Coordinates of C-alpha atoms in Angstrom, one line a residue:
Chain R
M1 CA -13.6 -55.2 -1.7
S2 CA -10.1 -56.4 -1.0
E3 CA -8.9 -57.0 2.5
L4 CA -6.2 -54.4 3.3
L5 CA -5.5 -54.9 7.1
R6 CA -6.1 -58.0 9.1
V7 CA -5.6 -58.0 12.9
D8 CA -5.8 -61.4 14.6
G9 CA -5.9 -62.1 18.3
L10 CA -3.9 -59.0 19.0
R11 CA -2.7 -58.6 22.6
V12 CA -0.5 -55.7 24.0
A13 CA 0.8 -55.6 27.5
Y14 CA 2.4 -52.6 29.3
P15 CA 5.1 -53.4 31.9
G16 CA 4.0 -53.4 35.5
R17 CA 3.3 -55.8 38.4
P18 CA 1.2 -57.5 37.1
P19 CA 1.5 -56.3 33.5
V20 CA -1.4 -54.3 32.2
L21 CA -3.1 -56.1 29.4
A22 CA -4.3 -53.0 27.4
V23 CA -5.4 -55.1 24.4
D24 CA -6.7 -58.5 25.1
G25 CA -7.4 -60.4 22.0
V26 CA -8.6 -58.0 19.2
D27 CA -9.7 -59.1 15.7
L28 CA -10.2 -56.5 13.2
T29 CA -10.3 -56.1 9.3
V30 CA -10.2 -53.0 7.2
G31 CA -10.8 -53.3 3.5
A32 CA -9.7 -51.0 0.7
G33 CA -12.2 -48.0 0.4
Q34 CA -13.8 -49.1 3.7
V35 CA -14.3 -47.0 6.7
V36 CA -14.3 -48.6 10.1
G37 CA -15.1 -46.8 13.3
L38 CA -13.4 -48.0 16.6
V39 CA -15.2 -46.6 19.6
G40 CA -14.8 -46.8 23.3
E41 CA -14.2 -45.0 26.5
S42 CA -10.8 -43.8 27.9
G43 CA -8.5 -46.7 28.9
C44 CA -10.3 -49.4 26.7
G45 CA -7.2 -49.9 24.6
K46 CA -8.3 -48.1 21.4
S47 CA -5.2 -45.9 21.1
T48 CA -3.1 -48.9 21.9
V49 CA -4.6 -50.8 18.9
A50 CA -3.8 -47.8 16.7
R51 CA -0.2 -47.8 17.9
A52 CA 0.2 -51.6 17.3
L53 CA -1.2 -51.3 13.7
C54 CA 1.8 -49.1 12.7
G55 CA 4.5 -50.7 14.8
L56 CA 4.7 -48.1 17.5
V57 CA 4.2 -50.8 20.1
A58 CA 5.1 -54.4 19.9
P59 CA 2.3 -56.9 20.3
A60 CA 2.5 -59.5 23.1
A61 CA 0.6 -61.9 20.9
G62 CA -1.3 -62.0 17.8
S63 CA -0.6 -60.6 14.3
V64 CA -1.0 -57.5 12.4
V65 CA -0.9 -58.2 8.6
F66 CA -1.0 -55.2 6.2
D67 CA -1.6 -56.1 2.5
G68 CA -0.2 -59.6 3.0
M69 CA 2.9 -58.5 5.0
P70 CA 3.3 -58.6 8.7
V71 CA 3.8 -55.2 10.3
P72 CA 7.1 -55.3 12.3
P73 CA 7.6 -53.2 15.4
L74 CA 9.3 -49.9 14.8
G75 CA 13.1 -50.0 15.3
L76 CA 15.7 -47.3 15.7
R77 CA 16.0 -46.9 11.8
R78 CA 13.3 -45.4 9.7
R79 CA 10.3 -47.6 8.9
P80 CA 10.4 -49.9 5.8
L81 CA 9.3 -47.8 2.7
A82 CA 6.3 -50.1 2.2
L83 CA 4.9 -49.2 5.5
T84 CA 4.6 -45.5 4.6
R85 CA 1.4 -46.8 2.9
I86 CA -0.1 -46.5 6.4
Q87 CA -0.4 -43.0 7.6
L88 CA -1.7 -41.6 10.9
V89 CA -3.5 -38.5 12.0
F90 CA -3.3 -37.9 15.7
Q91 CA -5.5 -36.1 18.1
D92 CA -3.5 -33.0 18.8
P93 CA -2.5 -31.0 15.6
Y94 CA -0.5 -28.6 17.8
A95 CA 1.8 -31.5 18.6
S96 CA 1.8 -33.5 15.4
L97 CA 2.9 -30.6 13.1
H98 CA 6.4 -29.1 13.2
P99 CA 6.0 -25.6 14.6
R100 CA 9.0 -24.1 12.8
R101 CA 8.6 -25.4 9.3
P102 CA 6.2 -23.9 6.7
V103 CA 3.2 -25.9 6.0
G104 CA 4.2 -26.4 2.3
A105 CA 7.5 -28.1 3.4
Q106 CA 5.6 -30.4 5.7
L107 CA 3.2 -31.5 2.9
G108 CA 6.2 -31.9 0.7
D109 CA 7.5 -34.7 3.2
G110 CA 4.4 -36.6 2.3
V111 CA 4.8 -36.1 -1.4
R112 CA 8.3 -37.3 -1.1
A113 CA 7.3 -40.4 0.9
A114 CA 4.9 -41.2 -2.0
A115 CA 7.5 -40.6 -4.7
A116 CA 10.0 -42.9 -2.8
R117 CA 7.5 -45.7 -3.3
G118 CA 7.2 -44.8 -7.0
V119 CA 3.8 -43.4 -6.5
S120 CA 2.8 -39.9 -7.9
S121 CA 1.4 -37.3 -5.5
D122 CA 0.1 -33.9 -6.1
E123 CA 1.7 -30.5 -5.4
P124 CA 1.2 -29.3 -1.7
A125 CA -1.1 -26.5 -3.0
R126 CA -3.4 -29.1 -4.5
W127 CA -3.7 -31.0 -1.1
L128 CA -4.3 -27.7 0.7
D129 CA -7.2 -27.1 -1.8
R130 CA -8.6 -30.5 -1.1
V131 CA -8.9 -29.9 2.6
G132 CA -10.5 -26.4 2.0
L133 CA -7.5 -24.2 2.6
A134 CA -6.1 -21.6 0.3
A135 CA -2.9 -22.2 -1.7
D136 CA -0.9 -19.4 0.2
A137 CA -1.2 -21.5 3.3
A138 CA 1.9 -23.4 2.1
R139 CA 4.2 -20.4 3.0
R140 CA 2.6 -20.0 6.5
F141 CA 3.5 -21.8 9.8
P142 CA 1.2 -23.9 11.9
H143 CA 0.8 -21.3 14.6
E144 CA -1.0 -19.1 12.1
F145 CA -3.9 -21.4 11.8
S146 CA -6.9 -22.4 14.1
G147 CA -7.1 -25.8 15.6
G148 CA -9.6 -27.0 12.9
Q149 CA -7.3 -25.7 10.0
R150 CA -4.3 -27.4 11.7
Q151 CA -6.1 -30.6 11.7
R152 CA -6.9 -30.2 8.1
I153 CA -3.2 -29.6 7.4
A154 CA -2.4 -32.8 9.3
I155 CA -5.0 -34.7 7.2
A156 CA -3.5 -33.2 4.0
R157 CA 0.0 -34.2 5.1
A158 CA -1.0 -37.8 5.8
L159 CA -2.9 -38.0 2.4
A160 CA -0.1 -36.4 0.4
A161 CA 1.9 -39.6 1.0
R162 CA -0.9 -41.5 -0.9
P163 CA -1.4 -44.0 1.9
D164 CA -3.6 -47.2 1.4
L165 CA -4.6 -47.1 4.9
L166 CA -5.3 -44.0 6.9
I167 CA -5.6 -44.3 10.7
G168 CA -7.1 -41.4 12.7
D169 CA -6.6 -41.6 16.4
E170 CA -9.3 -39.2 17.9
P171 CA -8.6 -36.9 15.0
I172 CA -11.7 -34.6 15.8
S173 CA -11.8 -34.5 19.6
A174 CA -9.7 -31.4 19.9
L175 CA -11.9 -29.5 17.4
D176 CA -14.8 -27.3 18.1
A177 CA -18.2 -29.2 18.0
S178 CA -19.3 -27.3 14.9
T179 CA -16.4 -28.5 12.8
Q180 CA -16.2 -32.0 14.2
A181 CA -18.7 -33.7 11.7
V182 CA -17.4 -31.7 8.8
V183 CA -13.6 -32.7 9.3
A184 CA -14.6 -36.4 9.9
A185 CA -16.6 -36.4 6.6
L186 CA -13.7 -34.7 4.9
M187 CA -11.4 -37.5 6.1
R188 CA -13.8 -40.2 4.9
D189 CA -14.4 -38.6 1.4
L190 CA -10.7 -38.0 0.7
A191 CA -9.7 -41.6 1.9
V192 CA -12.4 -43.4 0.0
D193 CA -12.0 -41.3 -3.0
S194 CA -8.4 -42.3 -3.2
G195 CA -9.2 -45.9 -2.7
A196 CA -7.7 -46.1 0.8
G197 CA -9.1 -47.7 3.9
L198 CA -9.9 -45.7 6.9
L199 CA -9.7 -46.7 10.6
F200 CA -11.3 -43.9 12.6
I201 CA -10.8 -44.2 16.3
S202 CA -13.0 -42.0 18.5
H203 CA -15.0 -41.8 21.7
D204 CA -17.8 -39.9 20.0
L205 CA -20.3 -42.4 18.6
S206 CA -22.6 -39.7 17.3
V207 CA -20.1 -38.5 14.8
V208 CA -18.5 -41.8 14.0
R209 CA -21.7 -43.4 13.0
L210 CA -22.2 -40.8 10.3
I211 CA -19.0 -41.6 8.5
A212 CA -18.3 -45.3 9.2
D213 CA -19.3 -48.3 7.2
R214 CA -18.7 -50.7 10.1
L215 CA -18.3 -50.1 13.8
A216 CA -16.3 -51.9 16.5
V217 CA -17.1 -51.1 20.2
M218 CA -14.2 -51.8 22.5
Y219 CA -14.5 -52.4 26.2
R220 CA -11.6 -53.5 28.6
G221 CA -9.2 -54.3 25.8
R222 CA -11.6 -56.4 23.6
I223 CA -14.1 -55.7 21.0
V224 CA -17.5 -56.5 22.4
E225 CA -19.7 -55.6 19.4
S226 CA -19.0 -55.1 15.7
G227 CA -21.1 -54.9 12.7
P228 CA -22.5 -52.3 10.1
A229 CA -22.6 -48.9 11.6
R230 CA -26.3 -48.2 10.8
D231 CA -27.4 -51.6 12.6
I232 CA -25.4 -50.9 15.8
W233 CA -26.5 -47.3 16.1
A234 CA -30.2 -48.3 15.4
D235 CA -30.2 -51.5 17.5
P236 CA -27.3 -52.1 19.8
Q237 CA -27.2 -55.7 21.0
H238 CA -24.4 -55.8 23.6
P239 CA -25.3 -54.3 27.1
Y240 CA -22.1 -52.2 27.1
T241 CA -23.0 -50.6 23.6
R242 CA -26.5 -50.0 25.0
S243 CA -25.2 -48.2 28.2
L244 CA -22.6 -46.2 26.0
L245 CA -25.4 -45.1 23.6
A246 CA -27.8 -44.2 26.5
A247 CA -25.0 -42.0 28.1
V248 CA -24.7 -39.6 25.1
P249 CA -26.6 -36.4 25.7
V250 CA -28.7 -35.5 22.6
P251 CA -28.8 -31.7 21.8
D252 CA -32.5 -31.6 21.1
G253 CA -33.4 -29.2 23.9
S254 CA -35.9 -31.8 25.5
G255 CA -34.1 -31.7 29.0
T256 CA -33.8 -35.5 28.8
M257 CA -31.0 -36.6 31.2
P258 CA -28.6 -39.2 29.9
A259 CA -28.7 -42.4 31.8
P260 CA -25.7 -43.1 34.0
P261 CA -24.7 -46.8 34.2
A262 CA -24.7 -48.3 37.7
D263 CA -21.6 -47.3 39.7
D264 CA -20.3 -50.9 39.8
A265 CA -21.7 -51.9 36.3
E266 CA -19.8 -54.8 34.8
Y267 CA -20.5 -56.0 31.3
P268 CA -20.0 -59.4 29.8
L269 CA -16.9 -59.6 27.5
E270 CA -18.5 -62.1 25.1
P271 CA -18.7 -60.3 21.9
V272 CA -21.7 -59.8 19.6
L273 CA -20.5 -59.9 16.1
R274 CA -22.7 -59.4 13.0
Chain N
M1 CA -31.9 -12.8 41.0
T2 CA -29.0 -14.3 42.8
L3 CA -26.4 -12.7 40.7
E4 CA -26.6 -10.3 37.9
I5 CA -24.0 -9.6 35.3
S6 CA -24.7 -6.5 33.2
G7 CA -22.6 -4.8 30.5
L8 CA -19.5 -6.8 31.5
T9 CA -16.4 -5.8 29.5
V10 CA -13.0 -7.2 29.8
S11 CA -9.9 -6.0 27.9
I12 CA -6.4 -7.2 28.0
G13 CA -3.9 -4.6 26.7
S14 CA -5.6 -2.8 23.8
S15 CA -8.0 -5.6 22.7
E16 CA -11.4 -6.0 24.3
I17 CA -12.3 -9.7 24.9
L18 CA -15.8 -9.3 26.2
H19 CA -18.0 -6.6 24.8
G20 CA -20.9 -6.0 27.3
V21 CA -22.2 -9.4 28.6
D22 CA -25.5 -9.6 30.3
L23 CA -26.5 -12.7 32.3
R24 CA -28.6 -13.5 35.3
L25 CA -28.4 -16.4 37.6
A26 CA -31.3 -17.5 39.7
A27 CA -31.4 -19.8 42.7
G28 CA -32.1 -23.4 41.9
Q29 CA -31.5 -22.8 38.2
I30 CA -28.8 -23.9 35.9
Q31 CA -27.8 -21.2 33.4
G32 CA -26.0 -22.7 30.5
L33 CA -23.3 -20.7 28.7
A34 CA -22.2 -22.2 25.4
G35 CA -19.8 -21.2 22.8
E36 CA -16.8 -22.3 20.8
S37 CA -13.2 -21.8 21.8
G38 CA -12.2 -18.3 22.2
S39 CA -15.8 -17.0 22.4
G40 CA -15.2 -15.6 25.9
K41 CA -17.3 -18.1 27.9
T42 CA -14.5 -19.0 30.3
M43 CA -13.6 -15.3 30.8
T44 CA -17.2 -14.6 31.7
G45 CA -17.1 -17.4 34.4
L46 CA -13.8 -16.3 35.7
A47 CA -15.0 -12.7 36.0
V48 CA -17.7 -13.6 38.4
L49 CA -15.0 -14.6 40.8
V50 CA -12.8 -11.6 39.6
L51 CA -10.1 -14.1 38.7
L52 CA -9.0 -12.3 35.7
P53 CA -5.4 -12.0 34.4
T54 CA -3.3 -9.3 36.0
G55 CA -3.7 -6.0 34.1
A56 CA -7.0 -6.9 32.7
G57 CA -9.5 -4.0 32.4
V58 CA -12.9 -4.6 33.6
G59 CA -16.1 -2.6 33.1
G60 CA -19.9 -3.0 33.6
S61 CA -21.3 -4.5 36.7
I62 CA -21.7 -7.9 38.5
R63 CA -24.1 -7.6 41.4
Y64 CA -24.5 -10.2 44.1
A65 CA -26.7 -10.0 47.2
G66 CA -26.8 -6.1 46.8
R67 CA -23.1 -5.8 46.4
E68 CA -21.0 -4.9 43.4
L69 CA -18.3 -7.5 43.1
L70 CA -16.2 -5.6 40.7
T71 CA -15.4 -2.9 43.0
L72 CA -15.3 -4.9 46.3
A73 CA -12.1 -4.4 48.3
P74 CA -9.8 -7.5 47.8
R75 CA -10.3 -8.6 51.4
D76 CA -14.1 -8.7 51.1
R77 CA -13.8 -10.3 47.7
N78 CA -11.6 -13.1 49.2
A79 CA -14.3 -13.7 51.9
L80 CA -16.9 -14.4 49.1
R81 CA -14.7 -16.6 47.1
G82 CA -15.2 -20.3 48.0
T83 CA -17.8 -19.4 50.7
E84 CA -20.7 -17.8 48.8
I85 CA -19.4 -18.1 45.2
A86 CA -17.5 -21.3 44.4
M87 CA -15.9 -22.7 41.3
V88 CA -15.4 -26.2 39.6
F89 CA -12.7 -26.3 36.9
Q90 CA -12.4 -28.6 33.9
D91 CA -9.7 -30.9 34.9
P92 CA -9.9 -32.4 38.5
S93 CA -6.4 -33.8 38.2
T94 CA -4.9 -30.3 38.2
S95 CA -7.5 -28.6 40.5
L96 CA -6.8 -31.1 43.3
H97 CA -3.5 -31.1 45.2
P98 CA -1.7 -34.3 44.3
M99 CA 0.2 -34.6 47.4
L100 CA -2.5 -33.8 50.0
S101 CA -5.1 -36.4 51.2
I102 CA -8.7 -35.7 50.2
G103 CA -9.4 -35.1 53.9
A104 CA -6.7 -32.4 54.2
Q105 CA -8.0 -30.6 51.2
L106 CA -11.6 -30.6 52.4
T107 CA -11.1 -29.9 56.1
D108 CA -8.6 -27.1 55.5
H109 CA -11.2 -25.4 53.6
L110 CA -13.9 -25.9 56.2
R111 CA -11.6 -24.9 59.1
H112 CA -10.4 -21.7 57.4
H113 CA -13.7 -20.4 56.2
L114 CA -16.2 -21.7 58.8
R115 CA -13.7 -21.8 61.7
L116 CA -14.8 -25.4 62.4
D117 CA -12.7 -27.5 64.9
R118 CA -11.0 -30.7 63.7
S119 CA -13.7 -33.1 64.6
A120 CA -16.6 -30.9 63.4
A121 CA -14.7 -30.3 60.1
R122 CA -14.2 -34.0 59.7
T123 CA -17.9 -34.9 60.2
R124 CA -18.8 -32.2 57.7
A125 CA -16.3 -33.5 55.2
E126 CA -17.7 -37.0 55.5
E127 CA -21.2 -35.6 54.9
L128 CA -20.0 -33.8 51.8
L129 CA -18.4 -36.8 50.3
D130 CA -21.5 -38.7 50.9
R131 CA -23.5 -36.0 49.3
V132 CA -21.5 -36.3 46.1
K133 CA -21.9 -40.1 46.4
I134 CA -18.3 -41.1 47.0
P135 CA -18.4 -44.6 48.5
D136 CA -17.1 -45.1 52.1
P137 CA -16.4 -41.3 53.0
A138 CA -14.4 -42.0 56.2
H139 CA -11.9 -44.2 54.2
A140 CA -12.0 -41.8 51.2
L141 CA -10.7 -38.9 53.4
R142 CA -7.5 -40.7 54.1
R143 CA -6.9 -41.3 50.4
F144 CA -5.1 -39.1 47.7
P145 CA -6.4 -37.8 44.4
H146 CA -4.6 -40.4 42.3
Q147 CA -6.4 -43.2 44.1
F148 CA -9.7 -42.1 42.5
S149 CA -11.1 -42.3 39.1
G150 CA -11.5 -39.1 36.9
G151 CA -15.3 -39.0 37.7
Q152 CA -14.7 -39.5 41.4
R153 CA -12.2 -36.7 41.4
Q154 CA -14.6 -34.3 39.7
R155 CA -17.2 -35.3 42.4
I156 CA -14.6 -34.4 45.1
A157 CA -13.8 -31.2 43.4
I158 CA -17.6 -30.5 43.6
A159 CA -17.7 -31.5 47.3
I160 CA -14.8 -28.9 48.0
A161 CA -16.8 -26.2 46.1
L162 CA -19.9 -27.0 48.2
A163 CA -18.1 -27.2 51.5
C164 CA -19.2 -23.8 52.7
A165 CA -22.7 -24.1 51.2
P166 CA -22.3 -21.5 48.4
K167 CA -25.2 -19.7 46.8
V168 CA -23.5 -19.6 43.4
L169 CA -21.5 -22.3 41.6
I170 CA -19.5 -21.5 38.5
A171 CA -18.7 -24.8 36.7
D172 CA -16.4 -24.4 33.7
E173 CA -16.4 -27.4 31.4
P174 CA -16.9 -29.8 34.5
T175 CA -17.6 -32.9 32.5
T176 CA -15.3 -32.3 29.4
A177 CA -12.5 -34.4 30.6
L178 CA -14.8 -37.3 31.5
D179 CA -16.2 -40.2 29.5
V180 CA -19.9 -40.0 28.6
T181 CA -21.0 -42.6 31.0
V182 CA -19.2 -40.8 33.9
Q183 CA -20.3 -37.4 32.6
A184 CA -24.0 -38.6 32.8
G185 CA -23.5 -39.2 36.6
V186 CA -22.0 -35.8 37.3
L187 CA -24.7 -34.2 35.3
H188 CA -27.4 -35.8 37.5
L189 CA -25.4 -34.6 40.6
L190 CA -25.3 -31.1 39.3
R191 CA -29.0 -31.0 38.7
E192 CA -29.8 -32.5 42.1
L193 CA -27.7 -30.0 43.9
A194 CA -29.1 -27.0 42.0
T195 CA -32.6 -28.1 42.9
E196 CA -32.1 -29.3 46.4
M197 CA -29.8 -26.7 47.7
G198 CA -31.2 -23.8 45.7
L199 CA -27.8 -23.3 44.1
A200 CA -27.5 -20.9 41.3
V201 CA -25.3 -22.7 38.7
L202 CA -23.4 -21.1 35.7
L203 CA -22.5 -24.1 33.6
V204 CA -19.9 -23.1 31.0
T205 CA -19.5 -25.8 28.2
H206 CA -18.9 -26.1 24.5
D207 CA -21.2 -29.2 24.6
L208 CA -24.7 -28.4 23.6
G209 CA -25.8 -31.9 24.4
V210 CA -24.9 -31.3 28.1
L211 CA -26.9 -28.1 28.2
S212 CA -29.8 -29.7 26.5
A213 CA -29.8 -32.3 29.4
V214 CA -29.4 -30.0 32.4
A215 CA -29.7 -26.4 31.7
D216 CA -32.8 -24.4 32.4
R217 CA -31.8 -21.5 30.4
V218 CA -29.0 -21.3 27.7
A219 CA -26.9 -18.4 26.5
V220 CA -24.8 -18.7 23.5
M221 CA -21.6 -16.6 23.0
R222 CA -19.6 -15.7 20.0
G223 CA -16.7 -13.3 19.8
G224 CA -17.1 -11.9 23.4
E225 CA -20.9 -11.3 23.0
V226 CA -24.0 -13.0 24.1
V227 CA -25.8 -13.5 20.7
E228 CA -28.7 -15.4 22.2
E229 CA -30.3 -16.1 25.6
G230 CA -33.5 -17.9 26.3
G231 CA -35.2 -20.9 27.8
R232 CA -33.7 -24.3 26.9
A233 CA -36.5 -25.6 24.7
Q234 CA -36.7 -22.3 22.8
V235 CA -33.0 -22.0 22.1
F236 CA -32.7 -25.6 21.0
T237 CA -35.9 -25.9 18.9
A238 CA -36.5 -22.3 17.6
P239 CA -33.2 -20.6 17.9
A240 CA -33.6 -16.8 17.3
H241 CA -30.0 -16.0 16.1
P242 CA -28.5 -17.3 12.9
Y243 CA -25.4 -18.2 14.8
T244 CA -27.2 -20.6 17.1
A245 CA -29.1 -22.0 14.3
A246 CA -25.8 -22.7 12.3
L247 CA -24.2 -24.3 15.4
L248 CA -27.2 -26.6 15.9
A249 CA -27.3 -27.4 12.2
S250 CA -23.7 -28.8 12.5
L251 CA -24.5 -31.3 15.4
P252 CA -25.7 -34.9 15.0
G253 CA -28.8 -35.4 17.0
A254 CA -30.1 -31.8 17.1
A255 CA -33.6 -31.0 15.7
H256 CA -32.2 -29.6 12.4
G257 CA -28.8 -31.1 12.9
V258 CA -26.9 -33.4 10.5
R259 CA -28.4 -37.0 10.3
S260 CA -26.5 -38.6 7.5
L261 CA -23.2 -38.2 5.6
E262 CA -25.1 -36.4 2.9
D263 CA -26.2 -33.7 5.4
V264 CA -22.7 -33.2 6.5
R265 CA -21.6 -33.0 2.9
A266 CA -24.3 -30.5 2.1
L267 CA -23.1 -28.4 5.1
R268 CA -19.5 -28.5 3.8
E269 CA -20.8 -27.3 0.3
A270 CA -22.8 -24.5 2.0
A271 CA -19.5 -23.4 3.6
G272 CA -18.1 -22.9 0.2
E273 CA -15.7 -25.8 0.1

């Protein structure tokens, strides 16, 4: 498996007195055809990592290298053509799709982005079919679809640009529980089938572990545990990962209360890497 | 029964949103109400407080302490809201007033409804904050909502709801905006309050994991109807309605839920994709 994305010592600071160090030394790699899950609670810096990976925020230190080339911060002009090989799916498909353009035209944007790099993509109708929507959806507008369908459209749009790296920033958290696992698996299968890497960011460990090959657990701007998804789920080593797993309520009907961590719980920042 | 909803219908314009909902809330019990977006679960919760959109048509009955809430005069209805029947909403950053101190928000409520004087209201407010485990209540009363974390804000919203010792608490997705570790603490609190204060709780949520942890009974809604209602263990382990079974089958961690990527793929194929 070839390495596609390499993040070394990434630090991102937001202005303030003192500045807020949202990401404090993150190392991460994603390989072609590999699915990496990045999990953590609100404010841990996982979305900031996603934004830094595609140049939406400038790192204070460290490097982001995509397929051998550094990712520059986004300027006022459109991003370099080569970087359209990185595509994103955001949390809220109501905000990420254009409300007044037909779905087909928006998928066409992706197809053109691929064509501009000299890569062939399929017709919008074919992409709609892959995400389980009828071909006539191309003529319709985003408001005519449910939340789950809209997120499928956003995924189709990202994939139509034939990315080598797909980043999903909480792509399933706005969806109904019954469709979350299905949409996550859809993203995985489509990304891996096309040979792309997938970085799947979410706070929901129980879904991420189903689709990820590797997991990275973030806490206070750092990755405190990373390794094969199966191993971390079965046998978490870091105390923070353990408390995160223990707090997830399991829908088994047993009446077992999830364990809340102590109010002033502090966890070590030394990572467990395996 | 503390509160009994029977044959509740709500329509807006020509479309009926709830088609005859039956639910019973008992003291000391948490009645879960599950369903996906648009199933009518929030509308059911709001109907108990008769907080429906203007022009909504309501039918059926909601009986509380021998009185019919739906036909109560607005004045009597207002007297019940916040005192006997209280509500906690999803997002504590919008349900608390951003410009008023926690003390003002708690004591206004106490002074208005219970006619307490300033110092009695203050003492009671401190007790309430202590009850929901806010550290240093006397100091917390002088602070503002933005100075608290999301979990603390939701605890404060619960303290305000409990201020007049209500008999019924409607909690609409009270932990949805919270992280799982914070959610666990709020769920423990709800369970304690129901048991110790004999509160009848209607817990509305889309999260079946939450109901599995704290609910005594679970009702599942779809398309404005309750399709299944029963004891927690029965609904989760032996669902009677195919919709409940399908809902559980899609969840990681449920008895017959998805356990692996292959399970999810099978689910997708079964749905005809």
